[in-house]
Short mmCIF file of C-alpha atoms and ligand atoms in Angstrom, two decimals:
data_model
loop_
_atom_site.label_atom_id
_atom_site.label_comp_id
_atom_site.label_asym_id
_atom_site.label_seq_id
_atom_site.Cartn_x
_atom_site.Cartn_y
_atom_site.Cartn_z
CA MET M 1 87.76 93.83 129.68
CA PRO M 2 86.29 96.50 132.00
CA THR M 3 87.61 96.17 135.53
CA ALA M 4 88.01 99.72 136.87
CA PRO M 5 85.33 100.67 139.41
CA LEU M 6 82.63 103.13 138.46
CA HIS M 7 82.61 106.54 140.13
CA PHE M 8 79.44 108.14 141.46
CA ASN M 9 79.87 111.60 142.91
CA PRO M 10 77.24 112.65 143.84
CA PRO M 11 76.04 109.09 144.60
CA VAL M 12 72.81 109.39 142.65
CA ILE M 13 71.64 108.49 139.15
CA GLY M 14 68.77 110.49 137.68
CA HIS M 15 66.07 107.92 136.89
CA ARG M 16 64.66 108.43 133.38
CA GLY M 17 66.32 111.86 133.66
CA ALA M 18 64.78 113.62 136.63
CA CYS M 19 61.30 112.20 136.18
CA ALA M 20 59.75 113.66 139.32
CA TYR M 21 60.12 117.10 137.73
CA ALA M 22 59.66 116.55 133.99
CA PRO M 23 58.12 113.90 131.74
CA GLU M 24 60.28 110.77 131.97
CA ASN M 25 62.78 109.96 129.25
CA THR M 26 62.27 113.27 127.40
CA MET M 27 64.84 115.96 126.71
CA ALA M 28 63.13 118.14 129.33
CA SER M 29 63.86 115.44 131.90
CA PHE M 30 67.54 115.19 130.93
CA VAL M 31 67.91 118.99 130.92
CA LYS M 32 66.40 119.06 134.42
CA ALA M 33 68.84 116.36 135.57
CA ALA M 34 71.71 118.50 134.25
CA GLN M 35 70.33 121.53 136.12
CA LEU M 36 70.32 119.43 139.31
CA LYS M 37 74.01 118.74 138.67
CA VAL M 38 73.77 114.97 138.55
CA LYS M 39 76.72 113.20 136.94
CA TRP M 40 74.78 110.09 135.89
CA VAL M 41 71.35 109.47 134.38
CA GLU M 42 69.52 106.27 133.49
CA PHE M 43 67.13 105.79 130.56
CA ASP M 44 65.38 102.99 128.67
CA VAL M 45 66.00 102.18 125.00
CA MET M 46 63.55 100.49 122.66
CA PRO M 47 63.42 100.10 118.85
CA THR M 48 60.92 101.66 116.45
CA SER M 49 59.46 99.54 113.61
CA ASP M 50 62.23 100.86 111.34
CA GLY M 51 64.93 100.02 113.88
CA VAL M 52 65.73 103.44 115.35
CA PRO M 53 66.71 103.24 119.05
CA ILE M 54 64.43 105.60 120.98
CA ILE M 55 64.08 106.49 124.65
CA ILE M 56 60.86 105.26 126.20
CA HIS M 57 60.01 102.96 129.11
CA ASP M 58 56.76 101.14 128.35
CA ASP M 59 56.06 98.70 125.50
CA LEU M 60 52.87 100.72 124.93
CA LEU M 61 52.57 104.38 124.00
CA ASN M 62 49.47 104.92 126.13
CA ARG M 63 50.87 106.09 129.48
CA THR M 64 53.54 108.57 128.39
CA THR M 65 52.31 109.90 125.05
CA ASN M 66 49.07 110.87 123.33
CA GLY M 67 49.44 107.79 121.10
CA GLN M 68 48.14 104.29 121.60
CA GLY M 69 49.41 100.78 121.01
CA GLU M 70 52.77 99.11 120.77
CA VAL M 71 55.82 101.33 120.34
CA SER M 72 57.52 98.74 118.12
CA ARG M 73 54.74 98.95 115.49
CA TYR M 74 55.44 102.62 114.66
CA SER M 75 58.20 104.15 112.56
CA TYR M 76 60.48 106.80 114.00
CA SER M 77 58.86 109.51 111.88
CA ALA M 78 55.33 108.46 112.95
CA LEU M 79 56.37 108.57 116.60
CA GLN M 80 57.77 112.09 116.18
CA SER M 81 54.21 113.38 115.68
CA LEU M 82 53.26 112.30 119.21
CA ASP M 83 53.31 114.48 122.30
CA ALA M 84 55.37 112.94 125.12
CA GLY M 85 55.00 115.77 127.65
CA LYS M 86 51.37 116.85 128.01
CA TRP M 87 50.39 113.75 130.06
CA PHE M 88 52.80 114.95 132.76
CA ASP M 89 51.90 118.64 132.73
CA TYR M 90 50.52 120.98 130.10
CA ALA M 91 53.68 123.09 130.48
CA PHE M 92 55.61 120.25 128.79
CA SER M 93 53.38 120.09 125.67
CA GLY M 94 55.43 119.54 122.55
CA GLU M 95 58.04 117.24 124.12
CA ARG M 96 58.88 114.38 121.76
CA ILE M 97 60.13 110.84 122.22
CA PRO M 98 63.87 111.40 121.79
CA SER M 99 66.24 109.19 119.83
CA LEU M 100 69.19 107.56 121.59
CA MET M 101 71.59 109.72 119.60
CA THR M 102 69.90 112.99 120.56
CA VAL M 103 70.14 112.10 124.24
CA VAL M 104 73.70 110.80 124.08
CA GLN M 105 74.91 113.93 122.26
CA PHE M 106 73.29 116.16 124.87
CA LEU M 107 74.72 114.15 127.79
CA GLN M 108 78.24 114.13 126.35
CA GLU M 109 78.11 117.92 125.96
CA ALA M 110 76.77 118.23 129.53
CA LYS M 111 79.48 115.82 130.79
CA ILE M 112 76.91 113.42 132.21
CA SER M 113 77.43 109.65 132.13
CA ALA M 114 74.64 107.32 131.08
CA ASN M 115 73.22 104.00 132.19
CA ILE M 116 71.54 102.73 129.02
CA GLU M 117 68.91 100.13 129.88
CA ILE M 118 68.06 97.84 126.96
CA LYS M 119 64.34 97.07 126.80
CA ALA M 120 63.03 95.23 123.76
CA LEU M 121 60.71 92.41 122.88
CA PRO M 122 62.78 89.19 122.76
CA GLU M 123 62.60 89.02 118.96
CA HIS M 124 63.99 92.56 118.64
CA GLU M 125 66.82 92.29 121.15
CA GLU M 126 69.63 91.35 118.78
CA SER M 127 68.82 93.91 116.09
CA LEU M 128 68.40 96.63 118.74
CA ILE M 129 71.73 95.86 120.39
CA LEU M 130 73.53 95.76 117.02
CA ARG M 131 72.06 99.15 116.09
CA VAL M 132 72.75 100.69 119.52
CA MET M 133 76.36 99.56 119.40
CA GLN M 134 76.77 100.81 115.83
CA GLU M 135 75.43 104.25 116.79
CA MET M 136 77.38 104.34 120.06
CA GLN M 137 80.71 103.27 118.53
CA PRO M 138 82.14 106.80 118.05
CA TYR M 139 81.25 107.64 121.67
CA LEU M 140 82.46 104.35 123.15
CA SER M 141 85.79 104.59 121.37
CA LYS M 142 86.33 108.05 122.93
CA ALA M 143 84.72 107.56 126.37
CA ASN M 144 83.82 103.95 127.14
CA GLU M 145 83.77 104.78 130.87
CA ASP M 146 80.91 107.28 130.37
CA PHE M 147 78.48 104.49 129.47
CA LEU M 148 77.05 101.57 131.42
CA PHE M 149 74.69 99.13 129.71
CA SER M 150 72.13 97.05 131.60
CA SER M 151 69.04 94.96 131.05
CA PHE M 152 66.57 92.79 132.93
CA SER M 153 66.90 90.34 130.02
CA MET M 154 69.68 87.80 130.50
CA ASN M 155 69.56 87.13 126.76
CA ALA M 156 70.17 90.82 126.07
CA LEU M 157 73.16 90.82 128.46
CA HIS M 158 74.67 87.79 126.72
CA LEU M 159 74.18 89.46 123.32
CA LEU M 160 75.68 92.71 124.60
CA ARG M 161 78.79 90.88 125.81
CA GLN M 162 79.18 89.06 122.47
CA ILE M 163 78.62 92.16 120.36
CA ALA M 164 80.55 94.61 122.55
CA PRO M 165 83.17 92.66 124.52
CA THR M 166 84.63 95.74 126.21
CA CYS M 167 81.47 97.69 127.08
CA GLN M 168 80.73 98.36 130.75
CA MET M 169 77.78 96.22 131.73
CA GLY M 170 75.60 95.94 134.83
CA LEU M 171 73.42 93.04 135.98
CA LEU M 172 69.92 94.40 136.63
CA LEU M 173 67.88 92.42 139.16
CA HIS M 174 64.18 92.88 139.88
CA ALA M 175 64.28 89.62 141.89
CA TRP M 176 67.23 87.45 142.87
CA GLU M 177 68.21 85.05 140.08
CA PRO M 178 69.37 81.77 141.67
CA ASP M 179 72.75 82.00 139.89
CA TRP M 180 73.20 85.77 139.85
CA GLN M 181 76.81 85.61 141.10
CA ASP M 182 77.81 83.22 138.28
CA ILE M 183 76.07 85.41 135.67
CA CYS M 184 77.85 88.45 137.05
CA HIS M 185 81.26 86.76 136.81
CA SER M 186 80.76 85.05 133.46
CA LEU M 187 79.50 88.22 131.77
CA ASN M 188 82.15 90.33 133.48
CA CYS M 189 79.62 92.79 134.88
CA ILE M 190 81.16 95.83 136.53
CA SER M 191 78.06 96.53 138.60
CA VAL M 192 74.90 95.02 140.05
CA HIS M 193 71.68 97.08 139.97
CA VAL M 194 69.21 95.83 142.56
CA ASN M 195 65.55 96.53 143.29
CA ASP M 196 65.23 98.44 146.57
CA GLU M 197 62.56 95.95 147.67
CA ILE M 198 64.97 93.00 147.72
CA ILE M 199 68.32 94.44 148.80
CA THR M 200 69.49 93.61 152.33
CA GLU M 201 72.60 94.61 154.24
CA LYS M 202 73.93 91.05 153.78
CA THR M 203 73.44 90.95 150.01
CA ALA M 204 74.88 94.46 149.74
CA GLN M 205 78.02 93.25 151.52
CA GLU M 206 78.21 90.20 149.27
CA ILE M 207 78.09 92.32 146.11
CA LYS M 208 80.68 94.73 147.45
CA SER M 209 82.96 91.84 148.45
CA MET M 210 82.78 90.64 144.81
CA GLY M 211 84.38 93.97 143.88
CA LYS M 212 81.30 95.19 141.97
CA SER M 213 79.68 98.62 142.08
CA LEU M 214 76.28 98.38 143.75
CA LEU M 215 73.36 100.50 142.54
CA VAL M 216 69.82 100.41 143.95
CA TYR M 217 66.57 101.52 142.28
CA THR M 218 64.33 103.45 142.83
CA VAL M 219 64.98 105.54 145.93
CA ASN M 220 63.25 108.86 146.54
CA ASP M 221 63.50 109.04 150.32
CA VAL M 222 66.58 110.53 151.99
CA LYS M 223 66.35 108.32 155.09
CA ARG M 224 66.38 105.18 152.96
CA ALA M 225 69.21 106.56 150.81
CA LYS M 226 71.33 107.17 153.94
CA GLU M 227 70.72 103.61 155.12
CA LEU M 228 71.74 102.22 151.72
CA TYR M 229 74.86 104.38 151.57
CA ALA M 230 75.79 103.06 155.06
CA TRP M 231 75.48 99.51 153.66
CA GLY M 232 78.04 100.37 150.98
CA VAL M 233 75.67 101.15 148.11
CA ASP M 234 77.59 103.25 145.55
CA ALA M 235 74.60 105.12 144.14
CA VAL M 236 70.81 105.09 144.05
CA PHE M 237 68.57 105.67 141.05
CA SER M 238 66.19 108.47 141.95
CA ASP M 239 63.27 110.26 140.28
CA ALA M 240 64.18 113.30 142.40
CA PRO M 241 67.99 113.21 142.51
CA ASP M 242 68.24 116.39 144.59
CA LYS M 243 66.22 114.74 147.39
CA VAL M 244 68.69 111.92 148.02
CA TYR M 245 71.94 113.74 147.34
CA ILE M 246 73.77 114.04 150.59
CA PRO M 247 76.71 116.46 150.40
CA ALA M 248 79.96 115.14 151.89
CA THR M 249 80.63 116.47 155.38
CA PRO M 250 83.83 118.55 155.54
O1 G3P Q 301 67.63 100.61 135.67
C1 G3P Q 301 66.97 100.83 136.87
C2 G3P Q 301 65.47 100.92 136.68
O2 G3P Q 301 65.22 101.86 135.68
C3 G3P Q 301 64.87 99.61 136.32
O3 G3P Q 301 63.48 99.64 136.33
O4 G3P Q 301 61.31 99.67 135.22
O5 G3P Q 301 62.35 101.80 135.97
O6 G3P Q 301 63.26 100.58 134.01
P1 G3P Q 301 62.57 100.46 135.31
MG1 MG Q 302 64.94 101.81 133.50
#
């Protein structure tokens, strides 16, 4: 079971790549994160109608592509005809919705670790997790410590733990669950990922005293990042990782 602490140096995780500078969850965004020298990125995984794990945040195509409707109703090949960059800036025209495997291969070559956030409709969670773990197996067997899985869905976390007993897993909290400490222990989470709007110095100390890595999303302001680091936060998810990276003082 995973027990070793996670390492974050610099203490920042590129959110959806580096999504202040390039269209979120596209290869352009992950390339930008690599250029900014981050060592961790986060991205969201969802299934296509034919079961391919792809990287996209919303259930709907509307906001981040020139398509419309539910992502899960389209096949992988149909989704490849969509533009996932133009909405952000015309300079990114031609960006596609990447597959999980394309992104993971790039990140492994760039020596960047990944927080893979599972996002699926409840009825698709099990098939998505089975497929993700099947595709990830060659990578996990070589470098389990390079990958951290998380989800807002408690059902998805339970499935992840059943299907992949040794994977590194983080409890992702938009709001405090009444029994979050018990969930964290019973699922053997290595980390807790907390909404910046609910974290306090006291809860930060509690998480750290449980021996868990503490990650906070989404932080784009250096003053706030410094405060969180002073509370013991291990890393912040940021759209603009270079803005919250504070070099160590000699
Ligand atoms: O995993 C941290 C963060 O990405 C969770 O929120 O909505 O940006 O996926 P969201
Ligand atoms: Mg996310």
